[in-house]
Coordinates of C-alpha atoms and ligand atoms in Angstrom, one line a residue:
X1 CA 24.1 13.5 9.6
X2 CA 22.6 16.7 8.0
X3 CA 21.3 19.1 10.8
X4 CA 17.7 19.5 9.9
X5 CA 15.9 22.7 10.5
X6 CA 12.2 23.1 11.2
X7 CA 11.8 24.6 7.8
X8 CA 12.6 21.2 6.3
X9 CA 10.4 18.8 8.1
X10 CA 7.4 18.6 10.4
X11 CA 7.0 15.4 12.5
X12 CA 5.4 14.5 15.6
X13 CA 8.3 14.2 17.9
X14 CA 12.0 14.5 16.8
X15 CA 13.1 12.9 20.1
X16 CA 11.7 9.5 18.8
X17 CA 14.4 9.4 16.2
X18 CA 16.4 6.7 18.0
X19 CA 13.6 4.5 18.4
X20 CA 12.9 5.1 14.7
X21 CA 16.5 4.1 13.7
X22 CA 16.2 0.8 15.5
X23 CA 12.9 -0.1 13.6
X24 CA 14.6 0.9 10.4
X25 CA 17.7 -1.3 11.2
X26 CA 15.3 -4.1 11.7
X27 CA 13.6 -3.5 8.2
X28 CA 17.2 -3.1 6.6
X29 CA 18.0 -6.6 7.9
X30 CA 15.1 -8.1 6.0
X31 CA 15.2 -6.2 2.7
X32 CA 18.2 -7.8 0.9
X33 CA 17.0 -6.7 -2.7
X34 CA 16.7 -3.0 -1.8
X35 CA 20.0 -3.1 0.3
X36 CA 21.8 -4.8 -2.8
X37 CA 20.6 -1.9 -5.1
X38 CA 22.0 0.7 -2.5
X39 CA 25.2 -1.0 -2.4
X40 CA 25.4 -1.0 -6.3
X41 CA 24.4 2.7 -6.8
X42 CA 25.7 4.3 -3.7
X43 CA 29.1 5.1 -5.4
X44 CA 28.0 6.2 -8.9
X45 CA 24.8 7.9 -7.5
X46 CA 22.7 7.7 -10.9
X47 CA 19.8 9.7 -9.3
X48 CA 22.1 12.8 -8.5
X49 CA 20.4 16.0 -9.5
X50 CA 16.9 14.4 -9.0
X51 CA 14.4 15.7 -6.5
X52 CA 11.9 13.0 -5.7
X53 CA 8.8 13.9 -3.8
X54 CA 7.0 10.8 -2.3
X55 CA 3.6 10.5 -0.9
X56 CA 3.6 6.9 0.6
X57 CA 3.0 5.4 4.1
X58 CA 5.9 6.2 6.3
X59 CA 6.8 3.0 7.7
X60 CA 10.2 1.3 8.6
X61 CA 10.1 -0.4 5.3
X62 CA 9.5 3.0 3.4
X63 CA 12.3 4.4 5.3
X64 CA 14.7 1.7 3.6
X65 CA 13.4 2.7 0.2
X66 CA 13.9 6.6 1.1
X67 CA 17.5 6.0 2.3
X68 CA 18.1 3.9 -0.8
X69 CA 16.9 6.7 -3.2
X70 CA 19.1 9.3 -1.1
X71 CA 21.9 6.9 -1.4
X72 CA 21.7 6.8 -5.1
X73 CA 22.0 10.6 -5.1
X74 CA 18.5 11.9 -5.0
X75 CA 17.2 14.8 -2.8
X76 CA 14.1 13.4 -1.1
X77 CA 10.9 15.0 0.3
X78 CA 8.2 12.8 1.8
X79 CA 4.7 12.9 3.2
X80 CA 2.4 10.1 4.3
X81 CA -0.4 8.8 1.9
X82 CA -3.0 8.0 4.7
X83 CA -3.6 10.1 8.0
X84 CA -3.3 6.9 10.1
X85 CA -0.3 5.0 8.8
X86 CA 2.6 7.2 9.7
X87 CA 5.1 5.6 12.3
X88 CA 6.1 8.7 14.1
X89 CA 9.5 7.2 15.3
X90 CA 10.4 6.3 11.7
X91 CA 9.4 9.8 10.5
X92 CA 11.6 11.4 13.3
X93 CA 14.6 9.3 12.3
X94 CA 14.3 10.3 8.6
X95 CA 13.8 13.9 9.5
X96 CA 16.9 14.0 11.5
X97 CA 18.9 12.4 8.6
X98 CA 17.9 15.3 6.4
X99 CA 15.0 13.9 4.6
X100 CA 12.3 16.7 4.0
X101 CA 9.7 15.0 6.0
X102 CA 6.1 16.1 6.5
X103 CA 4.1 13.4 8.2
X104 CA 2.6 12.4 11.5
X105 CA 0.0 9.8 12.6
X106 CA -3.5 11.2 13.2
X107 CA -3.4 14.2 10.6
X108 CA -6.5 15.8 9.9
X109 CA -7.5 16.4 6.2
X110 CA -6.1 20.1 6.1
X111 CA -2.8 18.7 7.7
X112 CA -2.8 15.9 5.2
X113 CA -2.9 18.2 2.1
X114 CA -0.6 20.9 3.7
X115 CA 2.1 18.2 4.1
X116 CA 1.8 17.1 0.4
X117 CA 2.0 20.9 -0.5
X118 CA 5.2 21.2 1.8
X119 CA 6.9 18.4 -0.1
X120 CA 6.1 20.1 -3.6
X121 CA 7.7 23.3 -2.3
X122 CA 10.9 21.4 -3.3
X123 CA 9.8 21.4 -6.9
X124 CA 10.3 17.7 -7.7
X125 CA 11.6 16.2 -10.9
X126 CA 9.8 13.0 -10.0
X127 CA 6.7 12.1 -7.9
X128 CA 6.3 8.7 -6.2
X129 CA 2.6 7.8 -5.1
X130 CA 0.6 5.2 -3.3
X131 CA -3.0 6.0 -4.1
X132 CA -2.4 9.1 -6.5
X133 CA -2.9 11.9 -3.9
X134 CA 0.3 13.5 -4.8
X135 CA 0.0 13.4 -8.6
X136 CA -3.6 14.5 -8.4
X137 CA -2.4 17.5 -6.2
X138 CA 0.1 18.5 -8.9
X139 CA -2.3 18.2 -11.6
X140 CA -5.2 20.1 -10.0
X141 CA -3.3 22.5 -7.6
X142 CA 0.2 22.9 -8.7
X143 CA 0.2 22.9 -12.6
X144 CA 3.1 25.1 -12.5
X145 CA 5.3 22.3 -11.4
X146 CA 4.4 19.9 -14.3
X147 CA 7.0 21.3 -16.8
X148 CA 9.7 20.4 -14.4
X149 CA 8.6 16.9 -13.7
X150 CA 10.0 14.0 -15.8
X151 CA 7.4 11.4 -14.5
X152 CA 6.0 9.6 -11.7
X153 CA 5.2 6.1 -10.2
X154 CA 2.1 4.6 -8.6
X155 CA 2.3 1.8 -5.9
X156 CA -1.3 0.7 -5.5
X157 CA -4.0 -1.0 -7.6
X158 CA -6.8 1.6 -7.2
X159 CA -4.2 4.4 -7.9
X160 CA -3.2 2.8 -11.2
X161 CA -6.8 2.4 -12.1
X162 CA -7.4 6.0 -11.7
X163 CA -4.3 7.2 -13.4
X164 CA -5.2 4.9 -16.4
X165 CA -8.6 6.6 -16.4
X166 CA -6.9 9.9 -16.3
X167 CA -4.7 9.1 -19.3
X168 CA -7.6 7.9 -21.4
X169 CA -9.2 11.2 -20.8
X170 CA -6.1 12.8 -22.1
X171 CA -5.7 14.6 -18.6
X172 CA -2.5 13.0 -17.6
X173 CA 0.4 15.4 -18.1
X174 CA 3.4 13.3 -17.5
X175 CA 4.4 9.7 -17.8
X176 CA 3.7 7.3 -14.8
X177 CA 5.2 3.8 -14.1
X178 CA 2.6 1.3 -12.7
X179 CA 4.8 -0.2 -10.1
X180 CA 1.6 -2.1 -8.8
X181 CA 1.6 -4.0 -12.2
X182 CA 4.9 -5.7 -11.6
X183 CA 4.5 -9.4 -10.9
X184 CA 7.1 -9.0 -8.0
X185 CA 4.8 -6.4 -6.6
X186 CA 1.2 -7.5 -7.1
X187 CA 1.6 -11.3 -6.7
X188 CA 3.4 -10.9 -3.4
X189 CA 2.6 -7.6 -1.8
X190 CA -1.1 -7.7 -2.7
X191 CA -1.5 -11.4 -1.8
X192 CA 0.9 -12.4 0.9
X193 CA 1.5 -8.9 2.2
X194 CA -2.1 -8.0 2.5
X195 CA -3.1 -11.3 3.9
X196 CA -0.8 -11.3 6.8
X197 CA -0.8 -7.6 7.6
X198 CA -4.6 -7.4 7.6
X199 CA -5.0 -10.3 10.0
X200 CA -2.1 -8.7 12.0
X201 CA -4.2 -5.4 12.2
X202 CA -7.6 -7.3 13.1
X203 CA -5.8 -9.2 15.8
X204 CA -3.9 -6.2 17.4
X205 CA -7.2 -4.3 17.5
X206 CA -9.4 -7.0 19.0
X207 CA -7.4 -10.1 20.0
X208 CA -10.4 -12.3 19.0
X209 CA -10.3 -15.9 18.3
X210 CA -10.6 -16.4 14.6
X211 CA -11.1 -20.1 14.5
X212 CA -14.6 -21.0 14.1
X213 CA -15.6 -17.6 13.2
X214 CA -17.5 -16.4 9.9
X215 CA -14.9 -14.4 8.1
X216 CA -16.1 -12.3 5.4
X217 CA -13.9 -10.9 2.7
X218 CA -15.7 -8.4 0.4
X219 CA -13.6 -8.8 -2.8
X220 CA -11.7 -11.8 -3.9
X221 CA -9.0 -10.1 -6.0
X222 CA -5.3 -10.5 -5.0
X223 CA -5.9 -8.7 -1.7
X224 CA -9.0 -10.4 -0.7
X225 CA -7.6 -13.8 -1.6
X226 CA -4.5 -13.1 0.6
X227 CA -7.0 -12.3 3.5
X228 CA -9.2 -15.3 2.8
X229 CA -6.0 -17.5 2.7
X230 CA -4.8 -16.4 6.1
X231 CA -8.2 -16.5 7.8
X232 CA -8.6 -19.9 6.6
X233 CA -5.2 -20.7 8.1
X234 CA -6.5 -19.5 11.4
X235 CA -9.4 -21.8 11.2
X236 CA -12.1 -19.3 10.2
X237 CA -15.0 -20.3 8.1
X238 CA -14.5 -17.9 4.9
X239 CA -17.1 -16.3 3.0
X240 CA -16.5 -14.2 0.0
X241 CA -18.7 -11.6 -1.7
X242 CA -17.8 -10.5 -5.2
X243 CA -19.2 -8.7 -8.3
X244 CA -16.7 -10.4 -10.8
X245 CA -17.9 -13.9 -11.8
X246 CA -14.3 -15.2 -12.5
X247 CA -13.1 -14.0 -9.0
X248 CA -16.3 -15.7 -7.4
X249 CA -15.7 -18.9 -9.3
X250 CA -12.1 -18.9 -8.2
X251 CA -13.2 -18.5 -4.6
X252 CA -15.7 -21.3 -5.0
X253 CA -13.1 -23.7 -6.3
X254 CA -11.0 -22.7 -3.4
X255 CA -13.6 -24.1 -1.0
X256 CA -14.7 -20.6 -0.1
X257 CA -18.4 -20.0 0.4
X258 CA -19.6 -17.1 -1.9
X259 CA -22.9 -15.2 -1.3
X260 CA -24.1 -11.7 -1.7
X261 CA -23.2 -9.2 1.0
X262 CA -27.0 -8.9 1.9
X263 CA -26.7 -12.6 3.0
X264 CA -23.2 -12.4 4.3
X265 CA -24.2 -9.5 6.6
X266 CA -26.6 -11.7 8.5
X267 CA -24.0 -14.5 9.3
X268 CA -20.5 -12.7 9.4
X269 CA -18.6 -12.4 12.7
X270 CA -15.6 -10.4 11.0
X271 CA -15.9 -8.5 7.8
X272 CA -12.9 -7.0 5.8
X273 CA -13.4 -5.0 2.7
X274 CA -10.8 -5.3 -0.1
X275 CA -12.6 -4.2 -3.2
X276 CA -11.2 -0.6 -4.0
X277 CA -14.9 0.4 -4.5
X278 CA -17.1 2.6 -2.4
X279 CA -20.3 1.7 -0.3
X280 CA -19.4 -2.1 0.1
X281 CA -21.1 -2.2 3.6
X282 CA -23.8 0.3 4.0
X283 CA -26.9 0.9 6.3
X284 CA -29.0 -2.2 5.6
X285 CA -26.0 -4.5 6.0
X286 CA -25.2 -3.0 9.4
X287 CA -28.8 -3.3 10.4
X288 CA -28.8 -7.1 9.8
X289 CA -25.5 -8.0 11.5
X290 CA -25.1 -10.0 14.6
X291 CA -24.3 -8.6 18.0
X292 CA -20.5 -8.3 18.2
X293 CA -19.8 -8.2 14.6
X294 CA -16.5 -6.6 13.7
X295 CA -16.0 -4.6 10.4
X296 CA -12.8 -3.2 8.9
X297 CA -11.2 -2.3 5.4
X298 CA -8.0 -3.1 4.0
X299 CA -8.5 -1.1 0.7
X300 CA -6.4 2.0 0.0
X301 CA -9.3 4.6 0.4
X302 CA -11.7 4.8 3.5
X303 CA -14.8 4.6 1.4
X304 CA -15.7 0.9 1.5
X305 CA -17.5 1.0 4.9
X306 CA -20.2 3.7 5.0
X307 CA -19.6 4.7 8.4
X308 CA -22.0 7.8 8.0
X309 CA -24.8 5.1 7.6
X310 CA -23.7 3.3 10.8
X311 CA -23.5 6.7 12.8
X312 CA -27.1 7.4 11.7
X313 CA -28.5 4.1 13.0
X314 CA -26.4 4.0 16.2
X315 CA -27.5 5.4 19.3
X316 CA -24.1 5.7 20.9
X317 CA -20.5 5.0 20.1
X318 CA -17.3 4.8 22.3
X319 CA -13.7 3.8 21.8
X320 CA -13.4 0.4 23.5
X321 CA -9.9 -0.5 22.5
X322 CA -7.1 1.2 20.5
X323 CA -8.4 1.3 16.9
X324 CA -11.7 -0.2 17.9
X325 CA -14.9 1.8 18.4
X326 CA -18.0 0.2 19.6
X327 CA -21.3 1.3 18.0
X328 CA -24.5 0.4 19.7
X329 CA -27.7 0.1 17.9
X330 CA -31.2 0.9 19.4
X331 CA -32.0 -2.8 20.1
X332 CA -28.6 -3.1 22.0
X333 CA -26.7 -5.0 19.2
X334 CA -22.9 -3.8 19.3
X335 CA -20.8 -3.5 15.9
X336 CA -17.2 -2.9 16.2
X337 CA -15.2 -0.7 13.6
X338 CA -11.5 -0.9 13.3
X339 CA -9.1 1.9 12.5
X340 CA -12.0 4.3 11.6
X341 CA -12.7 2.2 8.4
X342 CA -9.2 3.1 7.1
X343 CA -6.6 0.3 5.9
X344 CA -6.4 -1.8 9.1
X345 CA -3.0 -3.3 8.2
X346 CA -1.3 0.0 8.3
X347 CA -3.5 1.9 10.8
X348 CA -3.7 -1.0 13.5
X349 CA -0.4 -2.8 12.6
X350 CA 2.8 -2.1 10.8
X351 CA 1.7 -2.9 7.2
X352 CA 3.3 -5.7 5.2
X353 CA 6.2 -7.5 6.5
X354 CA 9.7 -6.1 5.4
X355 CA 10.3 -9.1 3.2
X356 CA 7.5 -8.6 0.9
X357 CA 7.9 -4.7 0.8
X358 CA 11.5 -5.4 -0.3
X359 CA 10.3 -6.3 -3.7
X360 CA 7.6 -3.7 -4.0
X361 CA 10.2 -1.1 -3.3
X362 CA 12.9 -2.5 -5.5
X363 CA 10.4 -1.9 -8.0
X364 CA 9.7 1.6 -7.0
X365 CA 13.5 2.2 -7.1
X366 CA 13.8 0.9 -10.6
X367 CA 10.9 3.0 -11.7
X368 CA 12.7 6.1 -10.6
X369 CA 16.0 4.8 -12.3
X370 CA 13.7 4.2 -15.6
X371 CA 12.5 7.7 -15.4
X372 CA 15.8 9.3 -14.7
X373 CA 17.3 7.3 -17.8
X374 CA 14.4 7.6 -20.3
X375 CA 11.5 9.6 -18.8
X376 CA 11.8 12.4 -21.3
X377 CA 11.1 9.8 -24.1
X378 CA 8.0 8.3 -22.6
X379 CA 4.6 9.6 -23.5
X380 CA 2.1 11.1 -20.8
X381 CA 0.6 7.6 -20.2
X382 CA 0.8 4.8 -17.7
X383 CA 3.7 2.5 -18.6
X384 CA 4.9 -0.8 -17.2
X385 CA 8.4 -1.9 -15.8
X386 CA 10.1 -4.3 -18.1
X387 CA 9.2 -7.9 -17.4
X388 CA 12.6 -9.1 -17.1
X389 CA 13.0 -7.0 -13.9
X390 CA 10.8 -9.5 -12.2
X391 CA 13.1 -12.3 -12.7
X392 CA 16.0 -10.2 -11.5
X393 CA 14.3 -8.9 -8.3
X394 CA 13.0 -12.6 -7.6
X395 CA 16.3 -13.9 -8.3
X396 CA 18.0 -11.7 -5.7
X397 CA 15.3 -12.5 -3.3
X398 CA 15.8 -16.4 -3.8
X399 CA 19.5 -16.1 -3.5
X400 CA 19.1 -14.3 -0.1
X401 CA 17.0 -17.2 1.0
X402 CA 19.7 -19.8 -0.3
X403 CA 17.4 -21.1 -2.8
X404 CA 18.8 -22.3 -6.0
X405 CA 16.6 -23.2 -9.1
X406 CA 17.3 -24.9 -12.5
X407 CA 18.3 -23.3 -15.8
X408 CA 17.2 -24.4 -19.2
X409 CA 19.8 -26.2 -21.4
X410 CA 20.4 -24.5 -24.8
X411 CA 18.7 -27.7 -26.4
X412 CA 15.6 -27.0 -24.3
X413 CA 15.6 -23.3 -25.3
X414 CA 15.7 -24.3 -28.9
X415 CA 13.0 -26.8 -28.3
X416 CA 10.8 -24.1 -26.7
X417 CA 10.3 -22.4 -30.0
X418 CA 10.8 -25.3 -32.4
X419 CA 7.6 -25.8 -34.3
X420 CA 9.0 -28.4 -36.7
X421 CA 8.6 -31.3 -34.2
X422 CA 5.2 -33.0 -33.3
X423 CA 4.4 -34.7 -30.0
Ligands
3DD501 N1 1.7 -1.2 2.3 C1 1.6 -2.2 3.0 N2 2.5 -2.3 3.9 C2 3.4 -1.4 3.7 C3 4.5 -1.0 4.5 N3 5.0 -1.9 5.4 N4 5.3 0.0 4.1 C4 4.8 0.8 3.0 C5 3.6 0.6 2.3 C6 3.0 -0.4 2.7 C7 0.9 -0.6 1.1 C8 1.3 -1.3 0.1 O1 0.4 -2.5 0.0 C9 1.0 -0.7 -1.2 O2 1.9 -1.7 -2.2 C10 -0.3 -0.7 -1.7 O3 -0.9 0.1 -1.2 O4 -0.7 -1.4 -2.7

């Protein structure tokens, strides 16, 4: 075990390392895809010589990714991508193992960016992002590092959206792999992961009964759909708000009531935003909410709930439970905000389960391998991972679950593209 020195990490409490190792052991036992990649590459070390700087929630699952990158030969420096999502015990364990770790729960804005800057002191050859804070920091504050960077990767939907916009404006200075767009990421992490972990966060912060409640999801994309599915399973009456007609139609055909937020605000008991957009719940929505309404966000950025508006109309507020602040309005109605409006699944719970992050992070690992192999040939744009990788990752996952599937015969393969036969 490398003896870390204070100059190569800053965590809340190094004495939490033993607890962190237990958490990581738990995650490793449930992440067979990443563990198979680690076993495959720990001897040949294809990432030797690479310096990977990551800015992604420091959780027990991320630790498994970090250990796998290091086992494949990379030197790794890391910061969290949200001030409230770092697990301090996991951060301590990684620091003690020699990862250049700069992350602790409850950072303020200055500490958040100070941590990112420290990870850039190591002059990365590749960046690994969740929400694009790191790549933006390089482009706008550390341009001198750009010539040494082969490329980067991006984990989340809104991060990819922003990087595509940056590339369209010709401002992106190195290639980025859109990990979020891999089917074995978005169709599992965003749906099943967000669905379960967001409800986990809500229940840990409130322990309310969801059955019979009006559960409003703002946004019916992959994340909103996952939240709606799990709330329905808990017996809630689910309402969805949307701006995209196709998503609203999908919700309707799923038996979910669709209405505007102006209407939903009057009847909702629990609200979760999953839109990636700002100002989804604002002053007049808070003003029409029922006494006891619970509001939270599971989008990457904390701009979906306009808490400045709520503070303006509240006469008082107090922390009533961990990750739960009670705001009282002038007529006595109380509104409860979870996790300060930040992503409730990671700030009030542990984020997505290991089993689903296993596939997201297998894609992250493969993105780093792709950059190491061919990054210098890629344009400064947003690139996709090869589609066949999804089948490989899903195949390893199925095998770990003891599930066999069929294969097409040669005759069937020929038939699939045979245009000489009619019906
Ligand atoms: N994210 C959710 N749970 C996570 C976990 N357990 N570890 C690390 C990151 C985690 C964030 C993901 O949803 C990421 O894929 C995203 O932001 O889209």
